[in-house]
Every structure is written in structure tokens, then in C-alpha cells.
mmCIF file of C-alpha atoms in Angstrom:
data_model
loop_
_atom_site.group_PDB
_atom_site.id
_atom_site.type_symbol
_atom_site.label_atom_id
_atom_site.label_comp_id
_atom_site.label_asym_id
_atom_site.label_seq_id
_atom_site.Cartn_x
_atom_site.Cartn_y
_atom_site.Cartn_z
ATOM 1 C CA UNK A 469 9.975 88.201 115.635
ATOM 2 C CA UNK A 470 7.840 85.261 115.901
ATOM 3 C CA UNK A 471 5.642 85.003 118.931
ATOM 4 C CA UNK A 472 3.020 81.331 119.992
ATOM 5 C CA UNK A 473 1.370 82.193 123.150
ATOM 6 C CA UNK A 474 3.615 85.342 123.767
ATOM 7 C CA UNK A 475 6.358 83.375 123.633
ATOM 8 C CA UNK A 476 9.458 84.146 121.323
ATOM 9 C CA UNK A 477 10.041 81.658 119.089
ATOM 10 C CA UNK A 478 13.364 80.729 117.122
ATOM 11 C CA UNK A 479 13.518 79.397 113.464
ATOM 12 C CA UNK A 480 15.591 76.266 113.472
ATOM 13 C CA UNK A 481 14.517 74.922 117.025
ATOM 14 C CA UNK A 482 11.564 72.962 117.393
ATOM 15 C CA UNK A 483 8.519 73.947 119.504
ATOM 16 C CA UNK A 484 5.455 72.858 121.339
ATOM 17 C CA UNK A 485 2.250 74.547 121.323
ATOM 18 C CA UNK A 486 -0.067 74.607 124.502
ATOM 19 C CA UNK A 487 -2.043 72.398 123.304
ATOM 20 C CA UNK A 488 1.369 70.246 123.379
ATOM 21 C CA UNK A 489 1.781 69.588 119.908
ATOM 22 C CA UNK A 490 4.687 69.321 119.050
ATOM 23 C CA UNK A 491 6.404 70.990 115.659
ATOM 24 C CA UNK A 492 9.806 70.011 114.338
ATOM 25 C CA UNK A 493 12.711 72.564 113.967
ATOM 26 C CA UNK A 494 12.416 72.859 109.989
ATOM 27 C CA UNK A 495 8.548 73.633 110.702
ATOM 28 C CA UNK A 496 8.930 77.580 110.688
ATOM 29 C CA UNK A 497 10.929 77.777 107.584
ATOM 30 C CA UNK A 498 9.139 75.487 105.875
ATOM 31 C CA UNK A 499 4.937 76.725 106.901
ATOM 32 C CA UNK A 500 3.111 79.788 104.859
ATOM 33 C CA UNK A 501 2.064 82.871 106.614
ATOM 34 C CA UNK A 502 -1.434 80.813 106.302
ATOM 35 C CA UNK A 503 0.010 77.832 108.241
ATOM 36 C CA UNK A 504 1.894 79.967 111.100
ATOM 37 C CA UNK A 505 -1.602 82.000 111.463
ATOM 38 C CA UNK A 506 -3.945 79.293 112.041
ATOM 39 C CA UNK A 507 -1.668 77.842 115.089
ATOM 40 C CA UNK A 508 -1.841 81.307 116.444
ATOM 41 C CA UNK A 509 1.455 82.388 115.772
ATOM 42 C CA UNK A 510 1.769 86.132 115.182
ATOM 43 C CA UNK A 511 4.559 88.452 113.607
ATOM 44 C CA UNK A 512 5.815 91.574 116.046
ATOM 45 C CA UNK A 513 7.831 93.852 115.861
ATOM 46 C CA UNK A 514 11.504 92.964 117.039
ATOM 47 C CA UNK A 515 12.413 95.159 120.273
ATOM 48 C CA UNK A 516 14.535 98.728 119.727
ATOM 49 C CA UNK A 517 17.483 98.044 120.427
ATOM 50 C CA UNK A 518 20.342 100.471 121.960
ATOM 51 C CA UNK A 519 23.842 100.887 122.853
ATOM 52 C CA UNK A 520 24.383 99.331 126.452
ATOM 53 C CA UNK A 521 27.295 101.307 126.904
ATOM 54 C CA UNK A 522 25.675 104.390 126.855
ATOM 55 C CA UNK A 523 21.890 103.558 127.356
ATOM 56 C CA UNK A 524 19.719 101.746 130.612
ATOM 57 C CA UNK A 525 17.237 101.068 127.641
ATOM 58 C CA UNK A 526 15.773 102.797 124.711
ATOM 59 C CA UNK A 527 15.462 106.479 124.815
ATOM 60 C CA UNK A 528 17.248 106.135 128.824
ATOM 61 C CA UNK A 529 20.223 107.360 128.718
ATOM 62 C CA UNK A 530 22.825 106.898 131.532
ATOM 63 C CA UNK A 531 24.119 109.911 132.963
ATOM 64 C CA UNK A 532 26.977 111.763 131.550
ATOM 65 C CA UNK A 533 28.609 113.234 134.542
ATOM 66 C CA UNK A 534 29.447 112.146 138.526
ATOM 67 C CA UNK A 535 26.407 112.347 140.599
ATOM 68 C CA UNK A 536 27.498 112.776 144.497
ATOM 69 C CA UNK A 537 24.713 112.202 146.885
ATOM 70 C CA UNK A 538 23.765 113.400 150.364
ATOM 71 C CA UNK A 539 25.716 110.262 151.898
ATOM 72 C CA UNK A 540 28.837 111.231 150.332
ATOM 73 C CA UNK A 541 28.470 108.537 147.359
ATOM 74 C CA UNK A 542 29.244 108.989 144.313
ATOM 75 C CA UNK A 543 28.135 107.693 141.284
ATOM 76 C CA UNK A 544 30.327 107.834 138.186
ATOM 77 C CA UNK A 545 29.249 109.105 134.993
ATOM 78 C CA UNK A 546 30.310 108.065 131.100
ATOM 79 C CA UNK A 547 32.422 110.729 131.071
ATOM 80 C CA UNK A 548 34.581 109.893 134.072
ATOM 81 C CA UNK A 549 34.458 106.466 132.607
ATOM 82 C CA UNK A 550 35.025 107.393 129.004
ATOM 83 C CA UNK A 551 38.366 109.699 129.980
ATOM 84 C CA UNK A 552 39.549 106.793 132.191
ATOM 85 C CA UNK A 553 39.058 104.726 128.617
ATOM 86 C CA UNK A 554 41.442 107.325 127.229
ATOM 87 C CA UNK A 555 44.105 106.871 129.764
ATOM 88 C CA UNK A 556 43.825 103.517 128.946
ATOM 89 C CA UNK A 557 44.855 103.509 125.345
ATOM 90 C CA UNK A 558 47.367 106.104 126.068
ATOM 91 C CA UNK A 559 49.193 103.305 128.270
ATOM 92 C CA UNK A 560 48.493 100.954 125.889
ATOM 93 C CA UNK A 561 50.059 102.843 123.084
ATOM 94 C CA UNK A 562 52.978 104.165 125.402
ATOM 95 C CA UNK A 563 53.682 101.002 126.760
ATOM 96 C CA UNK A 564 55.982 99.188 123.519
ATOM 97 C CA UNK A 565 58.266 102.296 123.847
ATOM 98 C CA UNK A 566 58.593 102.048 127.772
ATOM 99 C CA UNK A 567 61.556 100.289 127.317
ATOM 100 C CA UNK A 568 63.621 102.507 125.343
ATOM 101 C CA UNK A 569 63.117 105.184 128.131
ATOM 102 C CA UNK A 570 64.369 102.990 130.810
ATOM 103 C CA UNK A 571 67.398 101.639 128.965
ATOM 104 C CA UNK A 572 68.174 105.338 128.459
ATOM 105 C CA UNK A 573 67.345 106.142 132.288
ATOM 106 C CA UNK A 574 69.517 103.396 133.065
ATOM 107 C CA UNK A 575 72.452 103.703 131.130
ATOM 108 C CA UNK A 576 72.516 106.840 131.172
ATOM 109 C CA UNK A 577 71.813 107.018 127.364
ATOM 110 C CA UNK A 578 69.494 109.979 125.276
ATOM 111 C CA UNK A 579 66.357 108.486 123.649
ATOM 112 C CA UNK A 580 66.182 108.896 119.798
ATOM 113 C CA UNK A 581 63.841 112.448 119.877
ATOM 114 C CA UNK A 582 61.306 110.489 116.813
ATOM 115 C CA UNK A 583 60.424 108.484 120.561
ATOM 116 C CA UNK A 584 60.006 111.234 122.299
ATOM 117 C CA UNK A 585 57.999 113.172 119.330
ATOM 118 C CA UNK A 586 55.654 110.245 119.563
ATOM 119 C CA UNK A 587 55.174 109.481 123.213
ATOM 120 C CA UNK A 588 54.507 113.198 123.646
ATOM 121 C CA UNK A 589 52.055 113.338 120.566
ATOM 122 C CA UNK A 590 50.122 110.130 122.524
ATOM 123 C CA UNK A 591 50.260 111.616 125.973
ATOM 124 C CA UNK A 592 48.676 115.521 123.915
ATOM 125 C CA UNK A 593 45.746 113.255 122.554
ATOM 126 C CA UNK A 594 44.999 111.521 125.353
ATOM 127 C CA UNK A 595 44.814 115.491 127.120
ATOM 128 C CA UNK A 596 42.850 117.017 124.655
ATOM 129 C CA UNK A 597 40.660 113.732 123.970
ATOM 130 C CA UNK A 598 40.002 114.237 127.340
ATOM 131 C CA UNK A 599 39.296 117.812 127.227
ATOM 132 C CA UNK A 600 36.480 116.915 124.599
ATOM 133 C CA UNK A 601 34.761 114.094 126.305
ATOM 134 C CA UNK A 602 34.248 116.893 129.080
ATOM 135 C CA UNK A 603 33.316 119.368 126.747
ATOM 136 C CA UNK A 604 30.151 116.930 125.521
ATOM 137 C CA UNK A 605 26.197 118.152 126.512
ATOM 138 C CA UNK A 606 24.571 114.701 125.774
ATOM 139 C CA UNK A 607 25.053 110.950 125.567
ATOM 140 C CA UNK A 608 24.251 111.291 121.693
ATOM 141 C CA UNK A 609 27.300 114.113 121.296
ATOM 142 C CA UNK A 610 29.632 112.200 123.665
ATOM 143 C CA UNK A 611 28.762 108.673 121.420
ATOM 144 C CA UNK A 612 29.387 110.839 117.844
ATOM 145 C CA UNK A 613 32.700 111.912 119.543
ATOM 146 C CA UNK A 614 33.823 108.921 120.193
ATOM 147 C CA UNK A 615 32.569 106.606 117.096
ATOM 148 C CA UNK A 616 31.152 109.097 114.752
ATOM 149 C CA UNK A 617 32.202 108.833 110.893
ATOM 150 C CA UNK A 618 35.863 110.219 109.608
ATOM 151 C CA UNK A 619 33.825 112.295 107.499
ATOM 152 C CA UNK A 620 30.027 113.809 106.771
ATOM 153 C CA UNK A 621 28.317 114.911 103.540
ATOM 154 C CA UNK A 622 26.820 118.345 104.148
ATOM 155 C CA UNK A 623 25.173 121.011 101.883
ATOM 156 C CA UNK A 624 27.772 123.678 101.070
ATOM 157 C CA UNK A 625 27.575 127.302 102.187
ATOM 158 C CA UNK A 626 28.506 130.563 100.827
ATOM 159 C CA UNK A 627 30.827 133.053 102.426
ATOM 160 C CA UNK A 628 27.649 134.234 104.811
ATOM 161 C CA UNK A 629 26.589 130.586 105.458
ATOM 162 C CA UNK A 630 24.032 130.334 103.386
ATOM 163 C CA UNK A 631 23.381 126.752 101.738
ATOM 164 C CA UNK A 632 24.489 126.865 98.087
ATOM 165 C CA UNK A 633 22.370 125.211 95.423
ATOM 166 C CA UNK A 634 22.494 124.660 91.514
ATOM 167 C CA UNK A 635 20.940 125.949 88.820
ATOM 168 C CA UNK A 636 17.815 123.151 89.214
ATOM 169 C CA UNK A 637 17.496 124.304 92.744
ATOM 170 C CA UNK A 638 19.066 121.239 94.279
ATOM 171 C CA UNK A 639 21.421 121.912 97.113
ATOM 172 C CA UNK A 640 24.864 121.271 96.440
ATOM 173 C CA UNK A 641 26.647 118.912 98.477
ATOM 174 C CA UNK A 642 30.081 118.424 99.914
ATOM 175 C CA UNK A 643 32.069 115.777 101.818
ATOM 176 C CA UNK A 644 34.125 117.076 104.407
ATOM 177 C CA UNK A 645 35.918 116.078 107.689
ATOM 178 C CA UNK A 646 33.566 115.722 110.668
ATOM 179 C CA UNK A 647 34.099 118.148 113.063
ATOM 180 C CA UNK A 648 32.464 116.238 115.792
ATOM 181 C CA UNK A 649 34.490 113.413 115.884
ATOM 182 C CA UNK A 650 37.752 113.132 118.561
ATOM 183 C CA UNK A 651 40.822 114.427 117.840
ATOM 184 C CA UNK A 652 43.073 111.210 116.208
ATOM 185 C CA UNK A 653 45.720 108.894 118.013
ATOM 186 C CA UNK A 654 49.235 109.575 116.481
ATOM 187 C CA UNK A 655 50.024 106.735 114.277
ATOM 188 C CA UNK A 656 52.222 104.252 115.853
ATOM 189 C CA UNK A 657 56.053 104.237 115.007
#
């Protein structure tokens, strides 16, 4: 990032110094290192950036569970809201098929049981995806769990868990399903 007098500047948009001269938009883009330096413009580092949805700022977590204080208020936590996130999708996945169950309701009618196979498979991951969110210890498990890889590369282990390695002393690695992640939605019909 490009800072003039601690102020930010943007490559592309023209700028005034406090002296008030004034530099065109193509100026940054176009100047040396040598040019940008003698104005007083300096290079730092751009800001760390974080995930707002599970972060105040860097390194500040929010906090995981419901926080009740002495006035009876409660705040929620990311799991509360991440589960209610879960019940979400589940309605949103249930909610093509809703129709078949009324027309069956209604006309007294059976539903074809590859319906009811699914709409029980999406209502059993919504439970246990549930069950895991709660089951998380930290903002950085409960984030993995919810948009951590399909799959990790990990050093294999022997039958005692020790890591395995090759003839050159290199550890030998594997590819494997990640064990952290949430359990899958069923795949739509």
C-alpha cells in the first residue's frame, strides 16, 4: 500500500500533495520508486486481513458460544448462529420436495420412499452437522469444519502411528479425506 502524508493512496485516481500539487491518475503507474520517494510517498505493509464472520479483527476472535449476563441478556455466539445456518439450508434443500408431501397429505396419496430417503438423509445432516458445530473448541476448528478442504495431504503412519518414510529418509506422504471437515449434504434428487 501506498501512503503521502499517511494517507492511502489508490493507483489510477489522481492526488494532491499538501503542498497542493496536484498529480494526475496515470502518475503512480507511470513514476520510479525514485520519483514516488522524493514526494514523500512511502510503501507499507497492506493491513492483515481476517474473516469478518468469525473475527472482530486480527487475532480477535468472536466468541463461540452464548454468553448470558447478570441482566438476563444474552449474547449469541457463532455456534448458535452457525447451527441456525444449518437449519437454514436444510429448509432450503427440503423445500422443492414440500410439495410432493402435501399432495400426498392431501389426497390421501403415499410419497415415492426415494423422497422420503432423501428428505430424511437432509433433515440427519442437518442433526449431526449440528452436533459438530457444538462439538468445536475454537473459532479456527469451527471455520475448518465448516470450509476446510475435501481432502489433506498428511505423512503416512505405520500400524503404531508412527510416520513412515523412504529409503532417503523423506517422509512419505498420503492424500486422504479430511476428517475435520462437516459431514456432507445428500446430493439433491
Amino acid at each position: 500500500m501506498l501512503k503521502l502524508d499517511n494517507k492511502p493512496l489508490s493507483y489510477d485516481r489522481a492526488f494532491t500533495d499538501a503542498a497542493g500539487i496536484q498529480y494526475p491518475a496515470n502518475w503512480l503507474r507511470l513514476s520510479s520508486v525514485e520519483e514516488k520517494t522524493a514526494i514523500g510517498i512511502t510503501e507499507v505493509a497492506d493491513p492483515a486481513t481476517y474473516d469478518q464472520r468469525f473475527y472482530w479483527g486480527v487475532d480477535n476472535p468472536k466468541q463461540l458460544n452464548d454468553v448470558t449476563d447478570e441482566d438476563g441478556n444474552t449474547t449469541t455466539g457463532l455456534k448458535t448462529q452457525w447451527k441456525a445456518t444449518q437449519s437454514q439450508i436444510c429448509d432450503s434443500l427440503l423445500t422443492p420436495s414440500d410439495w410432493r408431501v402435501t399432495r400426498a397429505a392431501e389426497l390421501g396419496q403415499g410419497v415415492a420412499s426415494k423422497w422420503l430417503t432423501y428428505r430424511g438423509a437432509v433433515r440427519s445432516a442437518c442433526n449431526t452437522r449440528q452436533t459438530e458445530i457444538n462439538a468445536v473448541a475454537d473459532v479456527p476448528a469451527l471455520i475448518e469444519l465448516l470450509f476446510g478442504q475435501p481432502t489433506i495431504t498428511r505423512q503416512q503412519t505405520d500400524s503404531e502411528g508412527n510416520g513412515v518414510v523412504d529409503s532417503d529418509g523423506n517422509p512419505v506422504m498420503e492424500t486422504v479425506a479430511n476428517p475435520a471437515i462437516a459431514t456432507a449434504w445428500p446430493t439433491p434428487i
